[in-house]
C-alpha positions as a LaTeX table, in Angstrom:
\begin{tabular}{lrrr}
\hline
Residue & $x$ (\AA) & $y$ (\AA) & $z$ (\AA) \\
\hline
Met1 & $-2.04$ & $-24.34$ & $-1.57$ \\
Thr2 & 0.23 & $-27.44$ & $-1.44$ \\
Gly3 & 0.28 & $-30.62$ & $-3.19$ \\
Pro4 & $-2.50$ & $-31.14$ & $-5.59$ \\
Thr5 & $-3.73$ & $-27.52$ & $-5.46$ \\
Ser6 & $-0.23$ & $-26.20$ & $-6.42$ \\
Ser7 & 0.14 & $-28.78$ & $-9.10$ \\
His8 & $-3.21$ & $-28.03$ & $-10.52$ \\
Arg9 & $-2.48$ & $-24.30$ & $-10.59$ \\
Asn10 & 0.81 & $-25.08$ & $-12.61$ \\
Ala11 & $-1.09$ & $-27.22$ & $-15.02$ \\
Gln12 & $-3.63$ & $-24.61$ & $-15.61$ \\
Tyr13 & $-0.93$ & $-21.90$ & $-16.19$ \\
Gly14 & 0.78 & $-24.35$ & $-18.64$ \\
Leu15 & $-2.26$ & $-25.02$ & $-20.63$ \\
Leu16 & $-3.25$ & $-21.32$ & $-21.02$ \\
Ala17 & 0.41 & $-20.60$ & $-22.01$ \\
Ser18 & 0.11 & $-23.31$ & $-24.64$ \\
Ile19 & $-3.21$ & $-22.04$ & $-25.97$ \\
Ala20 & $-1.67$ & $-18.39$ & $-26.17$ \\
Asp21 & 1.24 & $-19.89$ & $-28.43$ \\
Glu22 & $-1.12$ & $-21.78$ & $-30.60$ \\
Val23 & $-3.56$ & $-18.71$ & $-31.13$ \\
Gly24 & $-0.51$ & $-16.29$ & $-31.49$ \\
Val25 & $-1.51$ & $-14.12$ & $-28.66$ \\
Ser26 & $-0.27$ & $-13.20$ & $-25.22$ \\
Pro27 & $-1.04$ & $-15.21$ & $-22.09$ \\
Ala28 & $-2.68$ & $-11.86$ & $-20.80$ \\
Thr29 & $-5.29$ & $-12.09$ & $-23.80$ \\
Val30 & $-6.15$ & $-15.77$ & $-22.79$ \\
Ser31 & $-6.50$ & $-14.85$ & $-19.27$ \\
Lys32 & $-9.03$ & $-12.13$ & $-20.32$ \\
Val33 & $-11.22$ & $-14.69$ & $-22.23$ \\
Val34 & $-10.90$ & $-17.01$ & $-19.20$ \\
His35 & $-12.18$ & $-14.32$ & $-16.90$ \\
Arg36 & $-14.73$ & $-13.20$ & $-19.37$ \\
Arg37 & $-13.43$ & $-9.75$ & $-20.16$ \\
Arg38 & $-14.93$ & $-7.75$ & $-23.05$ \\
Asp39 & $-11.83$ & $-6.22$ & $-24.69$ \\
Val40 & $-10.94$ & $-9.24$ & $-26.84$ \\
Ser41 & $-12.05$ & $-9.52$ & $-30.46$ \\
Gln42 & $-15.08$ & $-12.07$ & $-31.07$ \\
Thr43 & $-12.94$ & $-14.06$ & $-33.47$ \\
Thr44 & $-9.87$ & $-14.47$ & $-31.07$ \\
Arg45 & $-12.44$ & $-15.02$ & $-28.11$ \\
Ala46 & $-14.24$ & $-17.69$ & $-30.13$ \\
Arg47 & $-11.06$ & $-19.61$ & $-31.06$ \\
Ile48 & $-9.70$ & $-19.54$ & $-27.39$ \\
Glu49 & $-12.91$ & $-20.67$ & $-26.06$ \\
Ala50 & $-12.78$ & $-23.53$ & $-28.39$ \\
Leu51 & $-9.42$ & $-24.49$ & $-27.52$ \\
Leu52 & $-10.18$ & $-24.18$ & $-23.69$ \\
Ala53 & $-13.28$ & $-26.53$ & $-24.39$ \\
Glu54 & $-11.38$ & $-29.01$ & $-26.25$ \\
Arg55 & $-8.67$ & $-29.35$ & $-23.64$ \\
Gly56 & $-10.86$ & $-29.64$ & $-20.71$ \\
Phe57 & $-10.32$ & $-26.24$ & $-19.19$ \\
Val58 & $-12.73$ & $-25.60$ & $-16.40$ \\
Arg59 & $-13.21$ & $-22.24$ & $-14.50$ \\
Thr60 & $-13.02$ & $-23.31$ & $-10.92$ \\
Trp61 & $-15.39$ & $-20.59$ & $-9.78$ \\
Glu62 & $-17.93$ & $-21.77$ & $-12.01$ \\
Ala63 & $-17.28$ & $-25.54$ & $-11.58$ \\
Asp64 & $-18.53$ & $-25.14$ & $-7.95$ \\
Ala65 & $-20.82$ & $-22.07$ & $-7.69$ \\
Arg66 & $-21.61$ & $-22.92$ & $-3.89$ \\
Arg67 & $-17.96$ & $-22.50$ & $-2.98$ \\
Arg68 & $-17.27$ & $-18.98$ & $-1.90$ \\
Arg69 & $-14.09$ & $-17.38$ & $-3.57$ \\
Gln70 & $-12.27$ & $-15.55$ & $-0.99$ \\
Ile71 & $-8.89$ & $-13.93$ & $-0.15$ \\
Leu72 & $-7.56$ & $-12.99$ & 3.24 \\
Ala73 & $-6.48$ & $-9.32$ & 4.08 \\
Val74 & $-4.13$ & $-9.29$ & 7.15 \\
Phe75 & $-3.19$ & $-6.03$ & 8.78 \\
Arg76 & $-0.83$ & $-5.25$ & 11.89 \\
Asp77 & $-3.90$ & $-3.75$ & 13.47 \\
Leu78 & $-6.92$ & $-2.06$ & 12.54 \\
Ala79 & $-6.51$ & 1.37 & 14.21 \\
Gly80 & $-5.76$ & 4.64 & 12.24 \\
Pro81 & $-7.20$ & 6.17 & 9.19 \\
Tyr82 & $-4.62$ & 4.66 & 6.88 \\
Thr83 & $-5.79$ & 1.08 & 7.72 \\
Leu84 & $-9.39$ & 1.87 & 7.22 \\
Glu85 & $-8.67$ & 3.38 & 3.78 \\
Val86 & $-6.68$ & 0.33 & 2.60 \\
Val87 & $-9.24$ & $-2.11$ & 4.01 \\
Arg88 & $-12.01$ & $-0.35$ & 2.07 \\
Gly89 & $-9.86$ & $-0.26$ & $-1.07$ \\
Ile90 & $-9.17$ & $-4.17$ & $-0.93$ \\
Val91 & $-12.75$ & $-5.09$ & 0.14 \\
Glu92 & $-14.44$ & $-2.86$ & $-2.31$ \\
Ser93 & $-12.27$ & $-3.94$ & $-5.31$ \\
Ala94 & $-12.52$ & $-7.66$ & $-4.54$ \\
Ala95 & $-16.34$ & $-7.44$ & $-4.11$ \\
Glu96 & $-16.61$ & $-6.05$ & $-7.65$ \\
Ile97 & $-15.32$ & $-9.29$ & $-9.12$ \\
Gly98 & $-17.30$ & $-11.56$ & $-6.76$ \\
Val99 & $-14.55$ & $-12.22$ & $-4.26$ \\
His100 & $-15.32$ & $-12.10$ & $-0.54$ \\
Thr101 & $-12.50$ & $-10.73$ & 1.86 \\
Thr102 & $-11.65$ & $-12.04$ & 5.22 \\
Val103 & $-10.11$ & $-9.20$ & 7.26 \\
Gly104 & $-7.71$ & $-10.23$ & 10.22 \\
Thr105 & $-4.87$ & $-8.79$ & 12.17 \\
Thr106 & $-1.48$ & $-10.02$ & 13.43 \\
Ser107 & $-2.26$ & $-8.91$ & 17.07 \\
Arg108 & $-3.46$ & $-12.13$ & 18.10 \\
Arg109 & $-2.66$ & $-14.41$ & 15.27 \\
Ser110 & 0.77 & $-14.63$ & 13.56 \\
Ile111 & 1.39 & $-14.27$ & 9.85 \\
Ala112 & 2.32 & $-17.95$ & 10.00 \\
Gln113 & $-1.26$ & $-18.86$ & 11.40 \\
Trp114 & $-2.69$ & $-16.70$ & 8.76 \\
Leu115 & $-0.91$ & $-18.64$ & 6.04 \\
Glu116 & $-2.15$ & $-21.95$ & 7.57 \\
Glu117 & $-5.87$ & $-20.32$ & 7.68 \\
Cys118 & $-5.49$ & $-19.60$ & 4.00 \\
Gln119 & $-4.86$ & $-23.19$ & 3.22 \\
Lys120 & $-7.63$ & $-24.50$ & 5.59 \\
Leu121 & $-10.10$ & $-22.35$ & 3.93 \\
Asp122 & $-8.83$ & $-23.12$ & 0.53 \\
Ala123 & $-8.64$ & $-19.16$ & $-0.09$ \\
Leu124 & $-7.14$ & $-17.87$ & $-3.34$ \\
Gly125 & $-4.39$ & $-16.13$ & $-1.42$ \\
Val126 & $-3.39$ & $-13.37$ & 1.33 \\
Val127 & $-2.75$ & $-9.69$ & 1.08 \\
Ile128 & $-0.39$ & $-8.73$ & 3.89 \\
Val129 & $-0.42$ & $-4.92$ & 4.89 \\
Ile130 & 2.19 & $-3.05$ & 6.69 \\
Ser131 & 3.78 & $-6.19$ & 8.31 \\
Thr132 & 7.10 & $-7.68$ & 8.97 \\
Leu133 & 7.77 & $-10.82$ & 7.07 \\
Val134 & 10.03 & $-13.22$ & 8.83 \\
Glu135 & 12.36 & $-15.63$ & 6.82 \\
Arg136 & 10.53 & $-18.75$ & 8.06 \\
Asp137 & 7.27 & $-17.24$ & 6.52 \\
Glu138 & 8.77 & $-16.12$ & 3.32 \\
Arg139 & 10.27 & $-19.76$ & 2.91 \\
Arg140 & 6.99 & $-21.17$ & 3.44 \\
Ile141 & 5.21 & $-18.82$ & 0.84 \\
Leu142 & 7.81 & $-19.62$ & $-1.79$ \\
Glu143 & 8.11 & $-23.30$ & $-1.26$ \\
Gln144 & 4.34 & $-23.85$ & $-0.98$ \\
Arg145 & 3.59 & $-21.44$ & $-3.65$ \\
Ile146 & 0.88 & $-19.64$ & $-1.60$ \\
Pro147 & $-0.25$ & $-16.65$ & $-3.51$ \\
Val148 & 0.72 & $-13.55$ & $-1.12$ \\
Val149 & 1.00 & $-9.96$ & $-2.02$ \\
Leu150 & 2.38 & $-7.31$ & 0.31 \\
Val151 & 1.27 & $-3.87$ & 0.61 \\
Asp152 & 3.67 & $-1.35$ & 2.22 \\
Pro153 & 5.76 & $-4.05$ & 3.84 \\
Leu154 & 7.99 & $-2.87$ & 6.80 \\
Asn155 & 10.97 & $-5.02$ & 5.70 \\
Ala156 & 12.28 & $-5.69$ & 2.08 \\
Pro157 & 10.68 & $-9.08$ & 1.13 \\
Ser158 & 12.33 & $-11.76$ & $-1.14$ \\
Gly159 & 12.61 & $-10.67$ & $-4.63$ \\
Asp160 & 10.09 & $-13.34$ & $-5.64$ \\
Ile161 & 7.14 & $-12.10$ & $-3.38$ \\
Pro162 & 5.29 & $-9.23$ & $-5.19$ \\
Ser163 & 4.57 & $-5.99$ & $-3.32$ \\
Val164 & 2.51 & $-2.97$ & $-3.94$ \\
Gly165 & 2.96 & 0.52 & $-2.56$ \\
Val166 & 3.45 & 4.28 & $-3.50$ \\
Ala167 & 6.22 & 6.28 & $-4.79$ \\
Asn168 & 7.26 & 7.29 & $-1.26$ \\
Trp169 & 10.37 & 9.09 & $-1.95$ \\
His170 & 8.95 & 11.09 & $-4.68$ \\
Gly171 & 6.01 & 12.05 & $-2.80$ \\
Ala172 & 8.13 & 13.24 & 0.13 \\
Thr173 & 10.14 & 15.39 & $-2.26$ \\
Thr174 & 7.11 & 16.90 & $-3.64$ \\
Ala175 & 5.69 & 17.72 & $-0.14$ \\
Val176 & 8.94 & 19.36 & 0.94 \\
Gln177 & 9.28 & 21.13 & $-2.51$ \\
His178 & 5.96 & 22.68 & $-1.67$ \\
Leu179 & 7.03 & 24.05 & 1.43 \\
Ile180 & 10.18 & 25.39 & $-0.11$ \\
Asp181 & 8.25 & 27.01 & $-2.93$ \\
Leu182 & 6.30 & 28.93 & $-0.27$ \\
Gly183 & 9.60 & 30.37 & 1.08 \\
His184 & 10.45 & 28.02 & 4.07 \\
Arg185 & 14.08 & 27.17 & 5.02 \\
Arg186 & 13.75 & 25.80 & 8.49 \\
Ile187 & 11.76 & 22.60 & 7.80 \\
Gly188 & 11.43 & 19.99 & 10.35 \\
Met189 & 10.17 & 16.49 & 9.86 \\
Leu190 & 8.29 & 14.04 & 11.87 \\
Ala191 & 9.57 & 10.80 & 10.12 \\
Gly192 & 8.59 & 6.98 & 10.54 \\
Arg193 & 10.87 & 4.59 & 12.08 \\
Ser194 & 14.13 & 3.82 & 10.24 \\
His195 & 13.37 & 0.26 & 9.99 \\
Ser196 & 10.19 & 0.96 & 8.08 \\
Leu197 & 10.88 & 1.07 & 4.32 \\
Thr198 & 8.10 & 3.44 & 4.03 \\
Gly199 & 9.33 & 5.69 & 6.67 \\
Ser200 & 12.83 & 5.40 & 5.29 \\
Ala201 & 12.03 & 6.52 & 1.75 \\
Arg202 & 10.05 & 9.46 & 2.91 \\
Leu203 & 12.80 & 10.66 & 5.00 \\
His204 & 15.30 & 10.26 & 2.07 \\
Gly205 & 12.88 & 12.14 & 0.02 \\
Tyr206 & 12.86 & 15.12 & 2.56 \\
Arg207 & 16.55 & 15.13 & 2.60 \\
Ala208 & 16.82 & 14.87 & $-1.25$ \\
Ala209 & 14.47 & 17.94 & $-1.59$ \\
Leu210 & 16.60 & 20.06 & 1.17 \\
Thr211 & 19.79 & 19.20 & $-0.91$ \\
Glu212 & 18.35 & 20.13 & $-4.11$ \\
Ala213 & 17.40 & 23.49 & $-2.75$ \\
Gly214 & 20.87 & 23.98 & $-1.16$ \\
Ile215 & 19.34 & 23.85 & 2.31 \\
Pro216 & 21.62 & 22.02 & 4.91 \\
Tyr217 & 20.15 & 18.93 & 6.71 \\
Asp218 & 19.69 & 19.75 & 10.46 \\
Ala219 & 19.27 & 16.64 & 12.38 \\
Thr220 & 17.91 & 18.38 & 15.44 \\
Leu221 & 14.63 & 19.35 & 13.46 \\
Val222 & 14.00 & 15.63 & 12.70 \\
Arg223 & 12.19 & 13.16 & 15.14 \\
Ser224 & 11.29 & 9.58 & 14.31 \\
Thr225 & 8.23 & 8.05 & 15.65 \\
Asp226 & 5.71 & 5.21 & 14.85 \\
Phe227 & 2.87 & 6.58 & 12.82 \\
Asp228 & 1.20 & 7.40 & 16.18 \\
Tyr229 & $-0.51$ & 10.44 & 17.28 \\
Gly230 & 0.67 & 10.60 & 21.00 \\
Glu231 & 4.34 & 10.00 & 19.94 \\
Ala232 & 3.97 & 12.43 & 17.21 \\
Leu233 & 2.50 & 15.27 & 19.63 \\
Arg234 & 5.51 & 14.69 & 22.06 \\
Ala235 & 8.09 & 14.67 & 19.32 \\
Ala236 & 6.57 & 17.81 & 17.69 \\
Arg237 & 6.64 & 19.67 & 21.10 \\
Ser238 & 10.29 & 18.84 & 21.57 \\
Val239 & 10.93 & 20.42 & 18.12 \\
Leu240 & 8.69 & 23.34 & 18.43 \\
Glu241 & 10.11 & 24.26 & 22.02 \\
Arg242 & 13.43 & 24.88 & 20.55 \\
Gly243 & 15.04 & 28.47 & 20.58 \\
Glu244 & 15.30 & 28.31 & 16.69 \\
Arg245 & 12.17 & 26.47 & 15.80 \\
Pro246 & 11.23 & 25.45 & 12.32 \\
Thr247 & 8.74 & 27.44 & 10.35 \\
Ala248 & 7.22 & 24.24 & 8.68 \\
Leu249 & 6.89 & 20.55 & 9.60 \\
Phe250 & 6.60 & 17.58 & 7.11 \\
Ala251 & 4.84 & 14.75 & 8.79 \\
Ala252 & 5.19 & 11.26 & 7.23 \\
Ser253 & 1.53 & 10.49 & 8.03 \\
Asp254 & $-1.82$ & 12.06 & 8.70 \\
Val255 & $-1.82$ & 10.88 & 12.24 \\
Gln256 & 1.65 & 12.44 & 12.84 \\
Ala257 & 0.42 & 15.65 & 11.23 \\
Leu258 & $-2.64$ & 15.78 & 13.70 \\
Gly259 & $-0.13$ & 15.20 & 16.59 \\
Ala260 & 2.03 & 18.07 & 15.29 \\
Met261 & $-1.05$ & 20.42 & 14.98 \\
Glu262 & $-1.93$ & 19.66 & 18.47 \\
Ala263 & 1.50 & 20.26 & 19.77 \\
Ala264 & 1.33 & 23.81 & 17.93 \\
Arg265 & $-2.05$ & 24.49 & 19.66 \\
Gln266 & $-0.71$ & 23.62 & 23.02 \\
Leu267 & 2.27 & 25.89 & 22.68 \\
Gly268 & 0.34 & 28.72 & 21.27 \\
Ile269 & 1.75 & 28.45 & 17.92 \\
Ala270 & $-0.80$ & 29.40 & 15.01 \\
Val271 & $-1.20$ & 27.12 & 11.93 \\
Pro272 & $-0.34$ & 28.17 & 9.35 \\
Arg273 & 0.57 & 31.71 & 10.13 \\
Arg274 & 3.41 & 30.67 & 12.37 \\
Leu275 & 3.88 & 27.06 & 11.47 \\
Ser276 & 3.04 & 25.27 & 8.27 \\
Val277 & 2.07 & 21.66 & 8.54 \\
Met278 & 2.51 & 19.22 & 5.59 \\
Ser279 & 1.36 & 15.66 & 5.64 \\
Phe280 & 1.56 & 12.35 & 3.74 \\
Asp281 & $-1.39$ & 10.08 & 3.06 \\
Asp282 & $-4.61$ & 12.31 & 2.59 \\
Thr283 & $-6.94$ & 9.98 & 4.44 \\
Leu284 & $-10.33$ & 11.10 & 5.31 \\
Val285 & $-9.18$ & 12.82 & 8.59 \\
Ala286 & $-6.77$ & 15.27 & 6.58 \\
Gly287 & $-9.77$ & 17.13 & 5.00 \\
Met288 & $-11.53$ & 17.26 & 8.39 \\
Ala289 & $-8.64$ & 18.90 & 10.39 \\
Ser290 & $-8.69$ & 22.31 & 11.56 \\
Pro291 & $-7.20$ & 23.80 & 9.54 \\
Pro292 & $-7.53$ & 21.19 & 6.64 \\
Leu293 & $-4.07$ & 19.67 & 6.02 \\
Ser294 & $-2.15$ & 19.94 & 2.82 \\
Ala295 & $-0.95$ & 16.44 & 2.04 \\
Val296 & 0.40 & 13.98 & $-0.45$ \\
Arg297 & $-2.26$ & 11.77 & $-1.39$ \\
Gln298 & $-1.95$ & 8.07 & $-1.54$ \\
Pro299 & $-4.34$ & 6.35 & $-3.97$ \\
Phe300 & $-5.89$ & 4.09 & $-1.60$ \\
Arg301 & $-8.48$ & 2.45 & $-3.72$ \\
Glu302 & $-5.96$ & 1.92 & $-6.47$ \\
Leu303 & $-3.63$ & 0.24 & $-3.83$ \\
Gly304 & $-6.57$ & $-2.24$ & $-2.96$ \\
Gln305 & $-7.30$ & $-2.80$ & $-6.63$ \\
Glu306 & $-3.65$ & $-3.33$ & $-7.69$ \\
Ala307 & $-3.04$ & $-5.73$ & $-4.71$ \\
Thr308 & $-6.19$ & $-7.74$ & $-5.44$ \\
Arg309 & $-5.45$ & $-7.84$ & $-9.19$ \\
Val310 & $-1.92$ & $-9.05$ & $-8.52$ \\
Leu311 & $-2.97$ & $-11.68$ & $-5.93$ \\
Leu312 & $-5.78$ & $-13.24$ & $-8.36$ \\
Asn313 & $-3.25$ & $-13.37$ & $-11.09$ \\
Leu314 & $-0.88$ & $-15.53$ & $-8.72$ \\
Ala315 & $-3.75$ & $-17.65$ & $-7.82$ \\
Asp316 & $-4.31$ & $-18.33$ & $-11.62$ \\
Gly317 & $-0.53$ & $-19.21$ & $-11.79$ \\
Arg318 & 0.38 & $-15.92$ & $-13.46$ \\
Pro319 & 3.16 & $-14.04$ & $-11.76$ \\
Pro320 & 3.35 & $-10.35$ & $-12.24$ \\
Ala321 & 5.91 & $-8.75$ & $-14.79$ \\
Thr322 & 7.64 & $-6.94$ & $-11.94$ \\
Thr323 & 7.52 & $-7.83$ & $-8.27$ \\
Arg324 & 7.47 & $-4.19$ & $-7.06$ \\
Arg325 & 4.67 & $-2.00$ & $-8.21$ \\
Glu326 & 4.60 & 1.76 & $-7.02$ \\
Leu327 & 1.67 & 3.91 & $-7.63$ \\
Ala328 & 2.03 & 7.57 & $-8.25$ \\
Thr329 & 0.99 & 10.15 & $-5.47$ \\
Glu330 & $-0.58$ & 13.67 & $-5.78$ \\
Leu331 & 0.00 & 16.85 & $-4.08$ \\
Val332 & $-3.28$ & 18.25 & $-2.33$ \\
Val333 & $-2.90$ & 21.97 & $-1.18$ \\
Arg334 & $-5.24$ & 22.96 & 1.60 \\
Met335 & $-5.03$ & 25.51 & 4.38 \\
Ser336 & $-2.35$ & 24.26 & 6.77 \\
Thr337 & 0.43 & 25.62 & 4.63 \\
Ala338 & 1.43 & 29.10 & 3.70 \\
Pro339 & 4.52 & 31.30 & 3.35 \\
Pro340 & 6.61 & 31.80 & 6.45 \\
Glu341 & 5.56 & 34.86 & 8.78 \\
Thr342 & 8.14 & 37.57 & 8.24 \\
Gly343 & 9.49 & 40.25 & 10.65 \\
Lys344 & 9.62 & 37.70 & 13.63 \\
\hline
\end{tabular}
């Protein structure tokens, strides 16, 4: 990733840009021909291929078929349904284009060590999921031009390091608006930690939906936890044991929503008759819950595809048009939400 590798990548990018100018097409069209995509006219394809051959362009993955093309996907841990969904999205989308994925965590190996591993393996780059990127690692990525894409980073990365996520603020407002439309006015929230960009955006979306509906924000109905079942269970109990408990809870993740439903069960509060529970994620466990969870769905497969696409473009020397890409969410209504019980 340093020295000759970086220089080679820059030279390749310069060559492709030069050919794009000569043919009168965008660099993206030249890239399609390089990657043997079909959505380019035969005439344009032939001219670009001729110029590539004339100028000695070699597709590195074809030059040495024995060398396995691979990327690294690094997670904080591999626990929980969210992680499994994102792993699947990355691995499957990479496999579809013949790229192997090595999956690892930061529990025993730091991000700095994974960056070193990327260079040792001559991998195409690294997708880093839900992790904190310290200044030292950012500097190394930028100075050595290591292709890195972040998925749901915990802290705001440098503006030059691309990241992929979902529209967390909008998804949260959609979730809370669903509860408001059902007639709920006392709506609590199990939020993520304030230092988490994702958690913060979802909390702000919750507050924005309340404000739009003219409902005062009540901090006593909000608890911040990690995206953790045990923490969420205890936090939900502390809210539900109040004299004026909420009639609905919005959880910032499926795991927290499951903790909330268990807290309600322990306290004899029926879901959804006496408490509606709304979630964010819609992993596989959401539909398996009892009752099945209403949730804001993240497009996990598309997250994996987009992160892989951006990473491979970086490896080819083609930076993304924007360094932050947010994918749309979708409201999925199931049986854990209902109008509030009246006359109680």
